[in-house]
Coordinates of C-alpha atoms and ligand atoms in Angstrom, one line a residue:
X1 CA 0.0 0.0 0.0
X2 CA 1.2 3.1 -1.2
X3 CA 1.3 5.6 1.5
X4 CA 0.1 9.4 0.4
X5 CA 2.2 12.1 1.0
X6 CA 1.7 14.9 2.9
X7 CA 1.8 17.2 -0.4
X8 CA 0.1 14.5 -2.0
X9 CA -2.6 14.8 0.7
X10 CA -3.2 18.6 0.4
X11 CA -3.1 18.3 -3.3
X12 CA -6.3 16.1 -2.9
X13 CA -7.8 18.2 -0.6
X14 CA -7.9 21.3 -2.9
X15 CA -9.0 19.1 -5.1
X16 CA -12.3 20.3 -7.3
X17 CA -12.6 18.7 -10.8
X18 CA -15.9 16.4 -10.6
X19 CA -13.7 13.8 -12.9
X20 CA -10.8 13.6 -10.5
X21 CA -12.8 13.4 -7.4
X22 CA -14.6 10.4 -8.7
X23 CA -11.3 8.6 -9.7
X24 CA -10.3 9.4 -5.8
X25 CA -13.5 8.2 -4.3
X26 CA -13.4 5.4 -6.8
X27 CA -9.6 4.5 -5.8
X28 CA -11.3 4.4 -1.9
X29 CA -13.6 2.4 -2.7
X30 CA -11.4 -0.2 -4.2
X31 CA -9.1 -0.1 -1.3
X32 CA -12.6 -0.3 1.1
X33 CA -13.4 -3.9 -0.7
X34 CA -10.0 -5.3 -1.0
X35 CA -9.5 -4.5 2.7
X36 CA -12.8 -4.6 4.5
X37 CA -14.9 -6.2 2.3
X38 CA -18.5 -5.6 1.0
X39 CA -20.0 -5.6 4.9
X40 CA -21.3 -2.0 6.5
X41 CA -21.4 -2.9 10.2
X42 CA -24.5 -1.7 12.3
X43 CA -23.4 0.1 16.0
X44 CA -26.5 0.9 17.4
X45 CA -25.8 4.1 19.4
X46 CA -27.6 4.6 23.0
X47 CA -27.0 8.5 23.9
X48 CA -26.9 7.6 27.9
X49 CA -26.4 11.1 29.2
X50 CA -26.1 14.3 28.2
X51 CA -24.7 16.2 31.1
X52 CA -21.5 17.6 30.9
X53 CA -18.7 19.2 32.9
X54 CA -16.8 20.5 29.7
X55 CA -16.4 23.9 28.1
X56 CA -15.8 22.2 24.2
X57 CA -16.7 25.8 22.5
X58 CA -18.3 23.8 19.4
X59 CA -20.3 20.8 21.2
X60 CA -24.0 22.0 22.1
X61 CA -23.6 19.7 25.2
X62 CA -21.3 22.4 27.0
X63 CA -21.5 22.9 30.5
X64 CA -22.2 26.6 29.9
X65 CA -25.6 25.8 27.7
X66 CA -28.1 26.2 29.8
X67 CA -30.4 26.3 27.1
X68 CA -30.3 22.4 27.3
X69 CA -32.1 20.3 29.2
X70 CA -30.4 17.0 30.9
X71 CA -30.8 13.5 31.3
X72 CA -29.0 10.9 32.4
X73 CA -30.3 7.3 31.7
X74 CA -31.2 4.6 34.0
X75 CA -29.6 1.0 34.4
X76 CA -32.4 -0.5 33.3
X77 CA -33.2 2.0 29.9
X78 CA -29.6 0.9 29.1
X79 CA -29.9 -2.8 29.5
X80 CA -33.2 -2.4 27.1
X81 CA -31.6 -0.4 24.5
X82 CA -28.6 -3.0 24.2
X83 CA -31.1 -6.3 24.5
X84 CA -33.0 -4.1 21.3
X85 CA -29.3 -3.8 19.5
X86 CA -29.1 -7.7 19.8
X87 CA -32.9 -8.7 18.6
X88 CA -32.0 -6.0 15.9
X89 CA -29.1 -8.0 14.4
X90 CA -26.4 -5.1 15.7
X91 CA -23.0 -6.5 16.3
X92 CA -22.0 -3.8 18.7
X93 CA -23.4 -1.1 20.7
X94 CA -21.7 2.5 21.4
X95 CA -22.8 3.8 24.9
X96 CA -21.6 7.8 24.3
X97 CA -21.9 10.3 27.0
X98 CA -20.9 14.3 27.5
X99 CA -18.1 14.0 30.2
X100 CA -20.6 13.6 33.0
X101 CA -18.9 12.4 36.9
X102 CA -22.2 11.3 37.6
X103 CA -21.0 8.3 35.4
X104 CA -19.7 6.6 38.2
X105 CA -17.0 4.3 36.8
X106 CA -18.4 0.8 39.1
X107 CA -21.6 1.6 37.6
X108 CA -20.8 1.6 34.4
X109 CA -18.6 -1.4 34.7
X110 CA -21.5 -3.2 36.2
X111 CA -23.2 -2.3 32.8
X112 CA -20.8 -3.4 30.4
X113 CA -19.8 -6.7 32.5
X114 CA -24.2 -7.6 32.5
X115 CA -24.0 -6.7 28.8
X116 CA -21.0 -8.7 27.8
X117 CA -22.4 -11.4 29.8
X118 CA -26.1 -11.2 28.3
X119 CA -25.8 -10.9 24.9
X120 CA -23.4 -11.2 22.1
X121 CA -22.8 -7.7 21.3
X122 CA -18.9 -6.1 21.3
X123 CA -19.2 -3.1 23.5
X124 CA -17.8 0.4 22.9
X125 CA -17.6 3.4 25.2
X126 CA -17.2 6.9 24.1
X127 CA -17.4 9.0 27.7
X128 CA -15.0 11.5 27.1
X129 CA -11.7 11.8 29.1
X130 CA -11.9 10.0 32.5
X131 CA -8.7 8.4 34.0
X132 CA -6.4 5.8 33.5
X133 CA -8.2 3.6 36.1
X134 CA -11.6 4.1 35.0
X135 CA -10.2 2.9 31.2
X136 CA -8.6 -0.1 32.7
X137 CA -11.9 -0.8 34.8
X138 CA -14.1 -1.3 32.0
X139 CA -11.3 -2.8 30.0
X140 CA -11.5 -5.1 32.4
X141 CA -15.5 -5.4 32.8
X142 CA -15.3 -6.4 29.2
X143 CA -15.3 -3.3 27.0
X144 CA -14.1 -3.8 23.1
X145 CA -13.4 0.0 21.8
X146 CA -13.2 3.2 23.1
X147 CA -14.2 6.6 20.5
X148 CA -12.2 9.7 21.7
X149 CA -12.4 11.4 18.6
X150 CA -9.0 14.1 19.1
X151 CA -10.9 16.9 16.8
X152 CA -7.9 18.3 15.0
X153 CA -4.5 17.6 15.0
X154 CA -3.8 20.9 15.3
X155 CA -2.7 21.4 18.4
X156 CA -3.3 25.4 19.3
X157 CA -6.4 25.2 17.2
X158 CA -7.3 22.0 19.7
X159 CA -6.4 24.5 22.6
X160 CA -8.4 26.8 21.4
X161 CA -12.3 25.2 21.0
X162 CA -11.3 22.5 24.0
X163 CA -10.5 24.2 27.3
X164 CA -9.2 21.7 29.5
X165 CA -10.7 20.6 33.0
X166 CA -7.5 20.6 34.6
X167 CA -4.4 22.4 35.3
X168 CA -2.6 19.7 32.7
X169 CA -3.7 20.3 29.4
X170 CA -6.0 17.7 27.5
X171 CA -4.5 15.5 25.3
X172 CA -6.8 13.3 23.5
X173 CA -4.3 11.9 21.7
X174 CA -1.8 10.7 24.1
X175 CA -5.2 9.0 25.6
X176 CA -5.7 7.3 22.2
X177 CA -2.3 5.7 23.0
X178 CA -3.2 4.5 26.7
X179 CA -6.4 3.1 25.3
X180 CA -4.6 1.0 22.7
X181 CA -2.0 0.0 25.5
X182 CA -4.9 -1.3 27.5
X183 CA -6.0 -3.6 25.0
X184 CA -9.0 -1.5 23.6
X185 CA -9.7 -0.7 19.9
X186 CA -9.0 2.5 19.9
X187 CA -11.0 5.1 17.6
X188 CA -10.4 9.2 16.7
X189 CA -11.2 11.1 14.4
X190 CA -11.9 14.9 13.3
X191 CA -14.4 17.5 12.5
X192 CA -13.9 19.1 9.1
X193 CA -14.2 22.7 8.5
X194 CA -13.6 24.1 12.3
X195 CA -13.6 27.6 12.4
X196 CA -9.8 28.0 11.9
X197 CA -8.7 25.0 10.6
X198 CA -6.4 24.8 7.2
X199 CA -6.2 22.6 4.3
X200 CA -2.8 22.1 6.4
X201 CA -4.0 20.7 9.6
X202 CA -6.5 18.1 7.5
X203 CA -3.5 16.6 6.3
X204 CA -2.3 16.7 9.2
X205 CA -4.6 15.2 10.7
X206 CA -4.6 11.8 8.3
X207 CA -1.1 11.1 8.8
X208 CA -2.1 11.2 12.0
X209 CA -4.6 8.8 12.2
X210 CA -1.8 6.4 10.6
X211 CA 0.7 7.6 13.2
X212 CA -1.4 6.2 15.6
X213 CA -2.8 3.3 13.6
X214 CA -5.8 4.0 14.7
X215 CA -8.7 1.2 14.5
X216 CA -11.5 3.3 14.2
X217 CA -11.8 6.6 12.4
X218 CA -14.8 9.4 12.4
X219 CA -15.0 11.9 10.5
X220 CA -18.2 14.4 10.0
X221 CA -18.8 18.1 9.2
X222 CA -18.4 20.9 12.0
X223 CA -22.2 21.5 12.4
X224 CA -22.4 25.1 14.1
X225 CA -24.6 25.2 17.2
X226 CA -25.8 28.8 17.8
X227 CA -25.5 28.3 21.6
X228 CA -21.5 27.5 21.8
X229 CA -19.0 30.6 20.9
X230 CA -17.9 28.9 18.1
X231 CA -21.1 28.4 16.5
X232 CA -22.1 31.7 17.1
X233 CA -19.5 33.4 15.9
X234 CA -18.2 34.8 19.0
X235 CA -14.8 32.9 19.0
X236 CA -13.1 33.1 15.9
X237 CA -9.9 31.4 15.9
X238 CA -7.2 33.2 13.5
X239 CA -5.3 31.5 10.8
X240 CA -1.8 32.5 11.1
X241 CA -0.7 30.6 8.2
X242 CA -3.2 28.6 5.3
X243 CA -6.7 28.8 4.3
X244 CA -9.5 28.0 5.6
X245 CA -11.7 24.6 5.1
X246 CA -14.9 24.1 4.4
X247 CA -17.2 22.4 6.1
X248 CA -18.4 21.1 3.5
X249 CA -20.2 17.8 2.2
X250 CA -17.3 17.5 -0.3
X251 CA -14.9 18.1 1.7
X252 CA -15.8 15.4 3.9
X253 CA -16.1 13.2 1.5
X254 CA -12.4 13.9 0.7
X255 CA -11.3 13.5 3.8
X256 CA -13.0 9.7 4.3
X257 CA -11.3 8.6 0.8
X258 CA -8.4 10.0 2.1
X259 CA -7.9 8.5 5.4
X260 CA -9.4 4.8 3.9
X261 CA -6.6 5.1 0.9
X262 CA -4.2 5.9 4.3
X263 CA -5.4 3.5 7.1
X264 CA -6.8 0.3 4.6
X265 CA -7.9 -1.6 7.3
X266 CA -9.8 0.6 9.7
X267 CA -13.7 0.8 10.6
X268 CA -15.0 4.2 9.1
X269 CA -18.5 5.4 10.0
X270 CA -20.6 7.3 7.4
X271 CA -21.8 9.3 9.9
X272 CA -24.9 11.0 11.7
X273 CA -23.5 14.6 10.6
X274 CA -22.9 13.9 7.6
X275 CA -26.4 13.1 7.0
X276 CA -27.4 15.8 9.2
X277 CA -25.9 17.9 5.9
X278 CA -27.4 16.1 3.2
X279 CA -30.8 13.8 4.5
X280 CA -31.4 11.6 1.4
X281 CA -28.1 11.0 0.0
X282 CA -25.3 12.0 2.7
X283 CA -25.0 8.2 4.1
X284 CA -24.7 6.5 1.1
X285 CA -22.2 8.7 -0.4
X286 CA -19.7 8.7 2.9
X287 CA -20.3 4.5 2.3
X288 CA -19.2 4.9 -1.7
X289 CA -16.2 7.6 -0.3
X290 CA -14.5 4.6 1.9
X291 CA -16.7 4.5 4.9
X292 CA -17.9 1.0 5.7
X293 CA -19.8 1.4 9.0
X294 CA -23.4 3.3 9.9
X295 CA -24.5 4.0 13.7
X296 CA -28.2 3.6 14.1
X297 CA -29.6 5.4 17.2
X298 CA -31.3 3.6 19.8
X299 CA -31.4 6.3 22.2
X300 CA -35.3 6.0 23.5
X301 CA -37.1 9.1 21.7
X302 CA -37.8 10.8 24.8
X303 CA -34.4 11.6 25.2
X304 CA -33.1 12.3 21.2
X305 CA -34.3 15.7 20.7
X306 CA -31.9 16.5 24.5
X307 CA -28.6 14.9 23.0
X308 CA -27.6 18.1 20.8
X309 CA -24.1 18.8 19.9
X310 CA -25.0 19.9 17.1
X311 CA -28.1 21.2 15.7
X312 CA -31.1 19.6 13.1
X313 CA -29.4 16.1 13.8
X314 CA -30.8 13.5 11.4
X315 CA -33.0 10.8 12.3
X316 CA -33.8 11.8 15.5
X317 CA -37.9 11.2 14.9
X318 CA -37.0 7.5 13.5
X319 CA -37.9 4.7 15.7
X320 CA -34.7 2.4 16.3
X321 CA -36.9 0.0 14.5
X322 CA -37.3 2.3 11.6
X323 CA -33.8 3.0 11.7
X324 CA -32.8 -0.3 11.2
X325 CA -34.8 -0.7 8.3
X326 CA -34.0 2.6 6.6
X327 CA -30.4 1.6 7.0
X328 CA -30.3 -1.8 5.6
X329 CA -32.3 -0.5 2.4
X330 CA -29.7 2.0 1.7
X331 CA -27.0 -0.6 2.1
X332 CA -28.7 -3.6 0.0
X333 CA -29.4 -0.4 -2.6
X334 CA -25.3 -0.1 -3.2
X335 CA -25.6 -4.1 -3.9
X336 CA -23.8 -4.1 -0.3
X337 CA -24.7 -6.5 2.8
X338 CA -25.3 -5.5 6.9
X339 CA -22.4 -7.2 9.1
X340 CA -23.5 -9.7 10.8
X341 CA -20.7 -10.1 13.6
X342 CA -18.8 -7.9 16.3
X343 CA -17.1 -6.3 13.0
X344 CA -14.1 -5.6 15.0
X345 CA -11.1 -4.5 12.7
X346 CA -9.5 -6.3 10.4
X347 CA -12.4 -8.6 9.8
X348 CA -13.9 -9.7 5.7
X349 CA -17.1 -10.8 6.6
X350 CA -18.7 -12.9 3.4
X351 CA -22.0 -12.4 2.3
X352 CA -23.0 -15.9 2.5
X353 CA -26.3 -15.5 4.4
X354 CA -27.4 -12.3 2.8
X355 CA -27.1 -14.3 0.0
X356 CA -29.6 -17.2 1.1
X357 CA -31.5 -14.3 2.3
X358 CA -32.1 -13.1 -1.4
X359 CA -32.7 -16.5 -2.4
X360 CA -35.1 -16.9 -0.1
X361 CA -36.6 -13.7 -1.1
X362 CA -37.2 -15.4 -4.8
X363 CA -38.7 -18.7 -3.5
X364 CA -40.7 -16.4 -1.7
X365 CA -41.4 -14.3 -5.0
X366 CA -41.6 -17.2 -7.3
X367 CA -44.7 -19.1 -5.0
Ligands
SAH1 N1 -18.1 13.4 25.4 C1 -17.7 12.5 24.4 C2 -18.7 12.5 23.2 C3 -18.8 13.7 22.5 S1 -20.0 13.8 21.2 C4 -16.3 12.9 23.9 O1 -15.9 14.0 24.3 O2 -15.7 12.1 23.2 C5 -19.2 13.0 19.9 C6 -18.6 13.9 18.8 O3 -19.5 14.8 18.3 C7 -17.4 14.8 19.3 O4 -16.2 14.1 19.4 C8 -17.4 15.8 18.1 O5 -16.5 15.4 17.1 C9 -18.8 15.7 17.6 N2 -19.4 17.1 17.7 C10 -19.6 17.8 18.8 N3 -20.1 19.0 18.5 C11 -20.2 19.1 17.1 C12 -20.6 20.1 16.2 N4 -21.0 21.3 16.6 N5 -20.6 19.7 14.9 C13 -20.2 18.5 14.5 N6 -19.8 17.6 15.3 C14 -19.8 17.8 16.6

């Protein structure tokens, strides 16, 4: 595998010519099959509290948002939502959280151990920072993965939109590292078209997903949020040196053919924002770019509309079941197959019962 170089990189991401892009999301999509095969993997995505103790100057979920109004789930809603993920067909379920100390770390072991032991699903947590011992606590309870996505590589920009809650500064990705080291698969990723992030610090970013070989990978659009300073324009963070990205649909897409070409073998989500941007086609495209994973929400609907980081989120008036459905007709429609299994990297998955599945389907037909 050829790896792209940093010119190389930026030269893609200025990138504009219709013909050329489709050669480069074509070129993903070839390395997407040859490494990860033909299955989009299903994490349903259970939202289990929205408070937060963070200042993150683009996430809706701030502290300082007191527009918001929080929940926290219960034990029980949890256990529910993941015995739904299971009688859905998902493979894994992504518990995600603002960075809430109400989470109390035994508690949420207690949930991923009764989870693990229940039902056949790979668990991932996505909590924000918490310490060392709290990561090797659930580790140990039985969490899979763990999504910390680090933003931007870019480290003043990252200073800039991500106070920190300490004296030490935050450093997402020297967490990505611990994770890793405990035996997690670790994801990051990026938002695309911050408020004063170049064509520069995109690159940037890619190689560093590769740096730190990451396993999981997401990338979406920066969404502004008129009730954070960065959505409303009142922090603008200068550009010293470059030019400012878009947040746009293409460049997005750009950025997940890039990062497949660069990291072959990782899971990358088409994700929510993304489709958030563009409802009826966003998805698909991000799975024809290089993406080959989709996060259905199974957060109960009383609670959807309360999870905002960003605003307009898609989806959020679909019933997990409808979700379900909606997804797996948008993946059979790009003559692809839902995973069947944990989906954990590096695994081909073979579409040998979608394929009696379709068979059946014409028996069915035929009679
Ligand atoms: N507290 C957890 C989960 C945060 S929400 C954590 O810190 O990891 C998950 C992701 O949503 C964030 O990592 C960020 O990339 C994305 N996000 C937050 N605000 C956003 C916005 N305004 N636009 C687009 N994506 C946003």
């Amino acid at each position: 595998m050829k790896a792209l170089t940093q010119p190389e990189l930026l030269e893609w991401l200025h990138e504009s010519r219709p013909s050329r892009l489709q050669l480069l999301y074509g070129w993903a999509d070839r390395v997407r099959k040859e490494w990860v095969g033909d299955a989009v993997h299903l994490r349903g995505l259970i939202e289990i509290s929205s408070h937060c103790a963070r200042q993150c100057m683009y996430c809706g979920l701030r502290a300082a948002n007191k527009q918001l109004t929080r929940y926290r789930m219960e034990r029980e809603e949890i256990l529910n939502c993941a015995l739904e993920a299971e009688q859905l067909g998902y493979g894994t379920v992504v518990m995600q959280a603002g960075e809430d100390g109400e989470i109390k770390a035994d508690w949420m072991a207690e949930i991923v151990h009764w989870i693990k032991r229940e039902t056949r699903l790979a668990v991932t947590l996505s909590l924000g920072e918490r310490s060392q011992d709290e990561f090797k606590m659930w580790r140990q309870a039985g969490a899979d993965r763990y999504l910390l996505r680090f933003e931007t590589s870019d480290k003043k920009l990252f200073r800039a939109i991500h106070p920190s809650r300490y004296e030490v500064g935050s450093d997402r990705i020297e967490l990505l590292r611990t994770l890793k080291a405990l035996g997690y698969e670790a994801g990051g990723g990026v938002m695309v078209g911050i408020p004063g992030q170049t064509f520069e610090s995109l690159a940037g970013d890619i190689l560093t997903f590769r740096t730190l070989n990451l396993d999981m990978i997401g990338i979406g659009p920066f969404i502004p949020h008129a009730g954070t300073p960065l959505g409303s324009g009142a922090l603008k963070p200068l550009i010293e040196n470059g030019e400012q990205a878009p947040n746009s649909e293409e460049m997005v897409y750009k950025m997940i053919a890039l990062t497949r070409i660069t990291c072959p073998e990782a899971n990358i989500p088409s994700t929510t924002a993304l489709a958030t941007i563009n409802r009826t086609e966003g998805r698909k495209l991000g799975l024809k770019a290089g993406a080959n994973v989709v996060m259905p929400n199974l957060t109960p609907m009383k609670y959807r509309s309360l999870y905002e980081i960003y605003p307009a989120k898609a989806c959020i008036e679909e019933s997990a079941s409808d979700c379900n459905q909606c997804l797996r007709g948008q993946i059979h429609s790009l003559g692809r197959f839902a995973g069947r299994g944990e989906g954990g990297r590096g695994t081909v998955e073979v579409p040998l019962l979608s394929r009696v599945e379709a068979g059946l389907q014409l028996v069915q037909l035929a009679q």
